[in-house]
Amino acid sequence: MVIRLNPRYPLVWRSPDTIQFGVDRALLVLPGITRAEEHVLAALRGGVPQDGAVMLGSRAGASPADTAAFLRRLRPVLETTVPETTAPETTALDTTVLATTAPGPRALPAPAATAPGPTAPTVPTVPTVHGTVCVDGSGPTADRIRGLLGDLGIPTRLTDADPALAIVVGHYVLEPARHRRWLRRDIPHLPVVFSDGEVRVGPLVEPGSGPCLYCLELDRVDADRAWPAMASQLLGREAPTESARASIDVAARVAGLVQDRLAGGRSELWSASLALDAETGEIRRREHRPHERCGCRSLPGNVTVLAGIAAAVPMPPSSAPAAAVPA
């Protein structure tokens, strides 16, 4: 029997000796992590028998009792797996027996006469949409968004050559360069971010009006000073929430939002975002405001202001080698 860290709950370091499991909702926070416990954590990422975890802890200087106590503290984020075994050989079925004993298809009954149906309803008018959309991202959701926009008659681009609107699809944290380039060019952009507990859509940033994505990051820093350290560790990770069902739901909603924005010139999400709960499917709306420390509404020159603010935000130490990066 093998125990391992449940990949459903991302492990991030809040500081050089404090770990957290879960991003949207912290399931477990453990301070005072020792060197021996780090070795055990590294083994638990891929899976290890409990005796093996105790042995690794002992090699790093921990007593068996200390390692056992550490495993008990980790119990909420551990899962047990059974090693795969070789499947028993199976005997091929005698197809000749099947051919003689299997019942054949039944004859279908003749179709009944049908009365004339009602008159077809009037097809609603499709709003006229002008401009192209750049879908910045890869994976099933980005592909579905491109397909649905095509079905709506909205051309998409893979490059960023002056689209009318951009959609930025990612996991956990968006690299600043991915949304900053749209901000400095006054191009509306809509983030779609899969995290561990929810999928966030919005706000649809209208440069110079309403909050930008850096405003949201400053709000997260205000709520948790360890967020920059954790965000830097989440770059490049894949969230477990991009399931087929969530991807379909999100892609359909995003395509409708984009069509409405291009047709009407305004979006209901210009200062709000939608959060789709990964477990319940519940959708919550969150309102956002421009952050007082962000210069996104001081256009032009907002990128220079953002860089200055980023340098001024103090960050807690982190064991991650990368610098903290806002999304």
CSV table of C-alpha atoms in Angstrom, one decimal:
chain,number,residue,atom,x,y,z
A,1,MET,CA,0.0,0.0,0.0
A,2,VAL,CA,1.4,3.4,-1.0
A,3,ILE,CA,0.6,6.8,0.4
A,4,ARG,CA,1.0,10.0,-1.5
A,5,LEU,CA,-0.1,13.7,-1.4
A,6,ASN,CA,-3.5,14.1,-3.0
A,7,PRO,CA,-2.8,16.1,-6.3
A,8,ARG,CA,-6.2,17.7,-5.8
A,9,TYR,CA,-4.6,20.0,-3.2
A,10,PRO,CA,-1.6,21.9,-4.5
A,11,LEU,CA,1.4,22.2,-2.2
A,12,VAL,CA,2.9,25.7,-1.9
A,13,TRP,CA,5.4,27.3,0.4
A,14,ARG,CA,4.1,30.4,2.3
A,15,SER,CA,7.6,30.9,3.7
A,16,PRO,CA,10.8,28.9,4.0
A,17,ASP,CA,9.4,26.7,6.7
A,18,THR,CA,5.6,26.9,6.3
A,19,ILE,CA,3.6,24.9,3.7
A,20,GLN,CA,0.0,25.2,2.6
A,21,PHE,CA,-2.2,22.7,0.8
A,22,GLY,CA,-4.9,24.3,-1.4
A,23,VAL,CA,-5.0,27.7,-3.1
A,24,ASP,CA,-8.5,28.9,-3.3
A,25,ARG,CA,-9.3,27.4,0.1
A,26,ALA,CA,-6.4,26.4,2.4
A,27,LEU,CA,-7.2,22.9,3.5
A,28,LEU,CA,-4.0,22.6,5.7
A,29,VAL,CA,-1.2,25.0,6.8
A,30,LEU,CA,1.8,23.5,8.6
A,31,PRO,CA,4.5,25.8,10.0
A,32,GLY,CA,7.9,24.8,11.2
A,33,ILE,CA,8.8,22.2,8.5
A,34,THR,CA,12.1,20.6,9.2
A,35,ARG,CA,14.7,19.3,6.8
A,36,ALA,CA,13.7,15.7,7.4
A,37,GLU,CA,10.1,16.5,6.8
A,38,GLU,CA,11.1,18.1,3.5
A,39,HIS,CA,12.6,14.8,2.4
A,40,VAL,CA,9.4,13.0,3.4
A,41,LEU,CA,7.3,15.5,1.5
A,42,ALA,CA,9.4,15.0,-1.7
A,43,ALA,CA,8.8,11.3,-1.5
A,44,LEU,CA,5.1,11.7,-0.9
A,45,ARG,CA,4.6,13.7,-4.1
A,46,GLY,CA,5.1,10.5,-6.2
A,47,GLY,CA,4.0,8.0,-3.6
A,48,VAL,CA,5.9,5.9,-1.1
A,49,PRO,CA,5.0,3.1,1.4
A,50,GLN,CA,4.6,4.3,5.0
A,51,ASP,CA,7.7,2.3,6.0
A,52,GLY,CA,9.6,3.9,3.3
A,53,ALA,CA,8.6,7.4,4.5
A,54,VAL,CA,9.7,6.5,8.0
A,55,MET,CA,13.1,5.3,6.6
A,56,LEU,CA,13.6,8.5,4.6
A,57,GLY,CA,12.9,10.6,7.7
A,58,SER,CA,15.3,8.5,9.7
A,59,ARG,CA,18.1,9.0,7.2
A,60,ALA,CA,17.5,12.8,7.4
A,61,GLY,CA,17.7,12.8,11.2
A,62,ALA,CA,14.1,12.4,12.3
A,63,SER,CA,13.0,9.6,14.7
A,64,PRO,CA,10.4,7.1,13.6
A,65,ALA,CA,7.9,8.7,16.1
A,66,ASP,CA,8.5,12.2,14.6
A,67,THR,CA,7.9,11.0,11.1
A,68,ALA,CA,4.8,9.1,12.1
A,69,ALA,CA,3.5,12.2,13.9
A,70,PHE,CA,4.2,14.3,10.7
A,71,LEU,CA,2.2,11.8,8.6
A,72,ARG,CA,-0.7,12.1,11.0
A,73,ARG,CA,-0.6,15.9,10.5
A,74,LEU,CA,-0.7,15.3,6.8
A,75,ARG,CA,-3.6,12.9,6.9
A,76,PRO,CA,-6.2,15.4,5.5
A,77,VAL,CA,-4.2,15.7,2.2
A,78,LEU,CA,-3.0,12.1,1.9
A,79,GLU,CA,-4.5,9.4,-0.2
A,80,THR,CA,-3.8,5.7,-0.3
A,81,THR,CA,-3.2,3.8,-3.6
A,82,VAL,CA,-2.7,0.1,-4.3
A,83,PRO,CA,0.2,-0.8,-6.6
A,84,GLU,CA,-1.0,-2.0,-10.0
A,85,THR,CA,-0.9,-5.8,-10.5
A,86,THR,CA,-0.6,-7.7,-13.7
A,87,ALA,CA,-4.0,-8.6,-15.1
A,88,PRO,CA,-4.7,-12.3,-15.5
A,89,GLU,CA,-4.5,-13.8,-19.0
A,90,THR,CA,-7.9,-14.1,-20.6
A,91,THR,CA,-9.0,-16.8,-23.0
A,92,ALA,CA,-10.2,-15.7,-26.4
A,93,LEU,CA,-13.9,-16.3,-27.0
A,94,ASP,CA,-15.0,-18.8,-29.7
A,95,THR,CA,-16.5,-16.5,-32.3
A,96,THR,CA,-18.1,-19.4,-34.1
A,97,VAL,CA,-20.2,-20.1,-31.0
A,98,LEU,CA,-21.2,-16.5,-30.8
A,99,ALA,CA,-22.1,-16.5,-34.4
A,100,THR,CA,-24.5,-19.4,-34.0
A,101,THR,CA,-26.0,-18.6,-30.6
A,102,ALA,CA,-26.2,-14.8,-30.5
A,103,PRO,CA,-29.6,-13.5,-31.5
A,104,GLY,CA,-29.8,-11.4,-34.6
A,105,PRO,CA,-31.3,-8.0,-34.9
A,106,ARG,CA,-35.0,-7.6,-34.6
A,107,ALA,CA,-37.0,-6.3,-37.5
A,108,LEU,CA,-38.0,-2.7,-36.9
A,109,PRO,CA,-41.8,-1.9,-36.9
A,110,ALA,CA,-43.1,0.1,-39.8
A,111,PRO,CA,-43.2,3.8,-39.0
A,112,ALA,CA,-46.6,5.1,-38.0
A,113,ALA,CA,-48.3,7.8,-40.0
A,114,THR,CA,-47.6,11.2,-38.5
A,115,ALA,CA,-49.8,14.2,-38.5
A,116,PRO,CA,-48.4,17.5,-39.9
A,117,GLY,CA,-46.3,19.2,-37.3
A,118,PRO,CA,-46.7,22.8,-36.1
A,119,THR,CA,-45.2,25.7,-38.0
A,120,ALA,CA,-41.5,26.2,-37.3
A,121,PRO,CA,-40.9,29.0,-34.8
A,122,THR,CA,-39.3,32.2,-36.0
A,123,VAL,CA,-35.5,32.1,-35.7
A,124,PRO,CA,-34.3,35.0,-33.5
A,125,THR,CA,-32.1,37.6,-35.1
A,126,VAL,CA,-28.4,37.0,-34.5
A,127,PRO,CA,-26.6,40.2,-33.4
A,128,THR,CA,-24.1,41.7,-35.8
A,129,VAL,CA,-20.5,41.3,-34.6
A,130,HIS,CA,-17.5,43.2,-35.9
A,131,GLY,CA,-13.9,42.5,-35.3
A,132,THR,CA,-11.7,39.4,-34.5
A,133,VAL,CA,-10.8,37.8,-31.3
A,134,CYS,CA,-7.4,36.5,-30.1
A,135,VAL,CA,-7.7,33.4,-27.9
A,136,ASP,CA,-4.4,33.4,-26.0
A,137,GLY,CA,-4.0,29.9,-24.5
A,138,SER,CA,-3.9,26.2,-25.3
A,139,GLY,CA,-5.8,23.2,-24.1
A,140,PRO,CA,-9.3,21.9,-24.4
A,141,THR,CA,-11.1,25.0,-23.1
A,142,ALA,CA,-9.2,27.4,-25.4
A,143,ASP,CA,-9.9,25.1,-28.4
A,144,ARG,CA,-13.6,24.9,-27.5
A,145,ILE,CA,-13.8,28.7,-27.2
A,146,ARG,CA,-12.3,29.0,-30.7
A,147,GLY,CA,-14.8,26.5,-32.0
A,148,LEU,CA,-17.8,28.2,-30.4
A,149,LEU,CA,-16.8,31.6,-31.6
A,150,GLY,CA,-16.5,30.2,-35.1
A,151,ASP,CA,-20.0,28.8,-34.8
A,152,LEU,CA,-21.2,32.3,-33.8
A,153,GLY,CA,-19.5,33.8,-36.9
A,154,ILE,CA,-16.7,35.5,-34.9
A,155,PRO,CA,-13.3,35.0,-36.5
A,156,THR,CA,-10.4,34.2,-34.2
A,157,ARG,CA,-6.7,34.7,-34.4
A,158,LEU,CA,-3.8,32.8,-33.0
A,159,THR,CA,-1.6,35.9,-33.1
A,160,ASP,CA,-2.1,39.3,-31.4
A,161,ALA,CA,-2.4,41.4,-34.5
A,162,ASP,CA,-4.8,44.1,-33.4
A,163,PRO,CA,-7.9,42.0,-32.4
A,164,ALA,CA,-11.1,43.7,-31.1
A,165,LEU,CA,-10.8,41.6,-28.0
A,166,ALA,CA,-8.5,39.0,-26.4
A,167,ILE,CA,-9.3,36.0,-24.2
A,168,VAL,CA,-6.4,34.8,-21.9
A,169,VAL,CA,-6.8,31.2,-20.8
A,170,GLY,CA,-4.6,29.8,-18.1
A,171,HIS,CA,-4.2,27.9,-14.8
A,172,TYR,CA,-3.8,29.3,-11.3
A,173,VAL,CA,-1.8,32.4,-12.2
A,174,LEU,CA,-1.4,34.4,-15.5
A,175,GLU,CA,2.0,35.6,-16.4
A,176,PRO,CA,1.9,39.5,-16.3
A,177,ALA,CA,3.2,39.7,-19.8
A,178,ARG,CA,0.1,37.8,-21.1
A,179,HIS,CA,-2.3,40.5,-20.0
A,180,ARG,CA,-0.1,43.5,-19.8
A,181,ARG,CA,0.4,43.7,-23.6
A,182,TRP,CA,-3.4,44.1,-24.1
A,183,LEU,CA,-3.6,46.7,-21.4
A,184,ARG,CA,-0.9,49.0,-22.9
A,185,ARG,CA,-2.5,48.7,-26.3
A,186,ASP,CA,-6.0,49.6,-25.0
A,187,ILE,CA,-7.5,46.2,-26.1
A,188,PRO,CA,-10.2,44.7,-24.0
A,189,HIS,CA,-9.3,41.3,-22.5
A,190,LEU,CA,-11.1,38.6,-20.6
A,191,PRO,CA,-9.2,36.2,-18.3
A,192,VAL,CA,-10.3,32.6,-17.9
A,193,VAL,CA,-8.3,31.0,-15.0
A,194,PHE,CA,-8.7,27.4,-13.8
A,195,SER,CA,-7.7,27.0,-10.1
A,196,ASP,CA,-7.9,24.2,-7.6
A,197,GLY,CA,-11.4,25.0,-6.3
A,198,GLU,CA,-13.0,27.1,-8.9
A,199,VAL,CA,-12.8,28.5,-12.4
A,200,ARG,CA,-12.8,32.3,-12.7
A,201,VAL,CA,-14.0,34.2,-15.7
A,202,GLY,CA,-13.5,38.0,-15.8
A,203,PRO,CA,-13.5,40.8,-15.2
A,204,LEU,CA,-13.5,41.8,-18.9
A,205,VAL,CA,-10.9,44.5,-18.6
A,206,GLU,CA,-11.7,47.8,-20.5
A,207,PRO,CA,-8.4,49.7,-20.4
A,208,GLY,CA,-8.8,53.0,-18.7
A,209,SER,CA,-12.2,52.1,-17.2
A,210,GLY,CA,-12.8,49.8,-14.3
A,211,PRO,CA,-10.2,47.5,-12.7
A,212,CYS,CA,-7.4,45.7,-14.4
A,213,LEU,CA,-6.0,42.3,-13.5
A,214,TYR,CA,-3.2,43.8,-11.5
A,215,CYS,CA,-5.8,45.5,-9.4
A,216,LEU,CA,-7.1,42.0,-8.5
A,217,GLU,CA,-3.6,40.8,-7.6
A,218,LEU,CA,-3.1,43.8,-5.3
A,219,ASP,CA,-6.4,42.8,-3.6
A,220,ARG,CA,-5.0,39.3,-3.1
A,221,VAL,CA,-1.8,40.7,-1.6
A,222,ASP,CA,-3.9,42.8,0.8
A,223,ALA,CA,-5.8,39.7,1.9
A,224,ASP,CA,-2.7,37.5,2.2
A,225,ARG,CA,0.8,38.9,2.2
A,226,ALA,CA,2.2,35.5,1.3
A,227,TRP,CA,0.3,35.5,-2.0
A,228,PRO,CA,3.2,36.7,-4.2
A,229,ALA,CA,5.4,33.9,-2.9
A,230,MET,CA,2.8,31.3,-3.6
A,231,ALA,CA,1.9,32.8,-7.0
A,232,SER,CA,5.5,32.4,-8.2
A,233,GLN,CA,5.3,28.7,-7.4
A,234,LEU,CA,2.0,28.2,-9.3
A,235,LEU,CA,3.3,29.5,-12.6
A,236,GLY,CA,3.3,26.7,-15.1
A,237,ARG,CA,1.2,24.2,-13.0
A,238,GLU,CA,-1.9,22.6,-14.3
A,239,ALA,CA,-5.1,22.8,-12.2
A,240,PRO,CA,-7.2,19.7,-11.7
A,241,THR,CA,-10.5,21.6,-12.5
A,242,GLU,CA,-10.3,21.6,-16.3
A,243,SER,CA,-12.6,18.7,-16.6
A,244,ALA,CA,-14.7,18.1,-19.7
A,245,ARG,CA,-17.8,19.3,-18.0
A,246,ALA,CA,-16.2,22.5,-16.6
A,247,SER,CA,-14.5,23.1,-19.9
A,248,ILE,CA,-17.8,22.9,-21.8
A,249,ASP,CA,-19.6,25.1,-19.4
A,250,VAL,CA,-16.9,27.8,-19.3
A,251,ALA,CA,-16.4,27.8,-23.0
A,252,ALA,CA,-20.1,28.3,-23.7
A,253,ARG,CA,-20.3,31.1,-21.2
A,254,VAL,CA,-17.2,32.9,-22.5
A,255,ALA,CA,-18.4,32.7,-26.1
A,256,GLY,CA,-21.7,34.3,-25.2
A,257,LEU,CA,-20.0,37.1,-23.2
A,258,VAL,CA,-17.7,37.8,-26.1
A,259,GLN,CA,-20.5,38.0,-28.6
A,260,ASP,CA,-22.5,40.3,-26.3
A,261,ARG,CA,-19.5,42.6,-25.8
A,262,LEU,CA,-18.6,42.8,-29.5
A,263,ALA,CA,-22.3,43.4,-30.5
A,264,GLY,CA,-23.2,45.8,-27.7
A,265,GLY,CA,-20.0,47.6,-27.0
A,266,ARG,CA,-20.3,46.9,-23.2
A,267,SER,CA,-20.0,43.8,-21.0
A,268,GLU,CA,-21.8,43.0,-17.7
A,269,LEU,CA,-18.4,41.8,-16.4
A,270,TRP,CA,-16.5,45.1,-17.0
A,271,SER,CA,-16.1,45.4,-13.2
A,272,ALA,CA,-17.1,41.9,-12.1
A,273,SER,CA,-16.1,38.2,-12.4
A,274,LEU,CA,-17.8,34.9,-12.3
A,275,ALA,CA,-16.5,32.0,-10.2
A,276,LEU,CA,-17.7,28.5,-11.1
A,277,ASP,CA,-17.3,26.1,-8.1
A,278,ALA,CA,-15.5,23.0,-9.3
A,279,GLU,CA,-17.5,20.7,-6.9
A,280,THR,CA,-21.0,22.0,-6.9
A,281,GLY,CA,-21.2,23.9,-10.2
A,282,GLU,CA,-22.5,26.9,-8.3
A,283,ILE,CA,-21.7,30.3,-10.0
A,284,ARG,CA,-20.9,33.3,-7.8
A,285,ARG,CA,-20.5,36.8,-9.0
A,286,ARG,CA,-17.8,39.0,-7.5
A,287,GLU,CA,-17.6,42.8,-7.9
A,288,HIS,CA,-14.2,44.5,-8.3
A,289,ARG,CA,-12.9,48.0,-8.1
A,290,PRO,CA,-9.7,49.7,-9.3
A,291,HIS,CA,-7.1,49.4,-6.6
A,292,GLU,CA,-5.7,52.6,-5.1
A,293,ARG,CA,-2.1,51.5,-5.6
A,294,CYS,CA,-2.6,50.6,-9.2
A,295,GLY,CA,-2.1,53.1,-12.0
A,296,CYS,CA,-4.0,51.3,-14.7
A,297,ARG,CA,-6.5,54.2,-15.2
A,298,SER,CA,-3.6,56.6,-15.6
A,299,LEU,CA,-3.3,55.9,-19.3
A,300,PRO,CA,-1.0,56.1,-21.2
A,301,GLY,CA,2.1,54.9,-19.4
A,302,ASN,CA,0.3,52.4,-17.3
A,303,VAL,CA,2.9,49.7,-17.8
A,304,THR,CA,5.7,51.9,-16.3
A,305,VAL,CA,3.4,52.6,-13.3
A,306,LEU,CA,2.7,48.9,-12.9
A,307,ALA,CA,6.4,48.0,-12.9
A,308,GLY,CA,7.1,50.6,-10.2
A,309,ILE,CA,4.3,49.3,-8.0
A,310,ALA,CA,5.4,45.7,-8.4
A,311,ALA,CA,8.9,46.7,-7.2
A,312,ALA,CA,7.4,48.5,-4.2
A,313,VAL,CA,5.2,45.7,-2.9
A,314,PRO,CA,7.0,43.9,-0.1
A,315,MET,CA,7.0,40.1,-0.3
A,316,PRO,CA,7.6,37.4,2.3
A,317,PRO,CA,10.6,35.1,1.8
A,318,SER,CA,10.0,31.9,-0.1
A,319,SER,CA,11.8,28.8,-0.8
A,320,ALA,CA,10.8,29.0,-4.4
A,321,PRO,CA,13.7,30.2,-6.6
A,322,ALA,CA,11.5,32.4,-8.8
A,323,ALA,CA,10.5,35.9,-7.9
A,324,ALA,CA,6.9,36.5,-7.0
A,325,VAL,CA,4.9,37.3,-10.0
A,326,PRO,CA,1.4,38.9,-10.0
A,327,ALA,CA,-1.1,37.7,-12.4
